[in-house]
Amino acid sequence: MTDDGTTHVQAHADRLRALEHDHIARRTAATDDGFDGIREFSRAWEENRSTAYLFQKSWSDPVSRNFAIIVILIIVAIWTYLIAF
């Protein structure tokens, strides 16, 4: 004969396994639809970190990173020229 406490724990374990299985199935289905980038930006927008997201993504691209460095150097050079003269 089984204990009521053991049955209760087993029921919760079964429920946890079912929830994990559902989560894995949803995550797999979400990655197959091709909208991962849009979903990631939407999540960043909801968390109010869209600017940080855009800077992070543009900094990871070598062309965008070089362009940003060149623009910053030009701005610094112009300010240095204006302050010096």
PDB file of C-alpha atoms in Angstrom, residues 11-25:
ATOM      1  CA  ALA A  11       1.659  13.563  -8.875  1.00  0.00           C
ATOM      2  CA  HIS A  12       3.687  16.779  -8.599  1.00  0.00           C
ATOM      3  CA  ALA A  13       6.675  15.140 -10.288  1.00  0.00           C
ATOM      4  CA  ASP A  14       4.478  14.005 -13.171  1.00  0.00           C
ATOM      5  CA  ARG A  15       3.043  17.509 -13.506  1.00  0.00           C
ATOM      6  CA  LEU A  16       6.550  19.011 -13.506  1.00  0.00           C
ATOM      7  CA  ARG A  17       7.683  16.610 -16.237  1.00  0.00           C
ATOM      8  CA  ALA A  18       4.622  17.511 -18.312  1.00  0.00           C
ATOM      9  CA  LEU A  19       5.328  21.239 -17.916  1.00  0.00           C
ATOM     10  CA  GLU A  20       8.974  20.755 -18.908  1.00  0.00           C
ATOM     11  CA  HIS A  21       7.902  18.767 -21.964  1.00  0.00           C
ATOM     12  CA  ASP A  22       5.429  21.493 -22.987  1.00  0.00           C
ATOM     13  CA  HIS A  23       8.079  24.186 -22.527  1.00  0.00           C
ATOM     14  CA  ILE A  24      10.597  22.300 -24.670  1.00  0.00           C
ATOM     15  CA  ALA A  25       7.973  21.724 -27.366  1.00  0.00           C
TER      16      ALA A  25
END
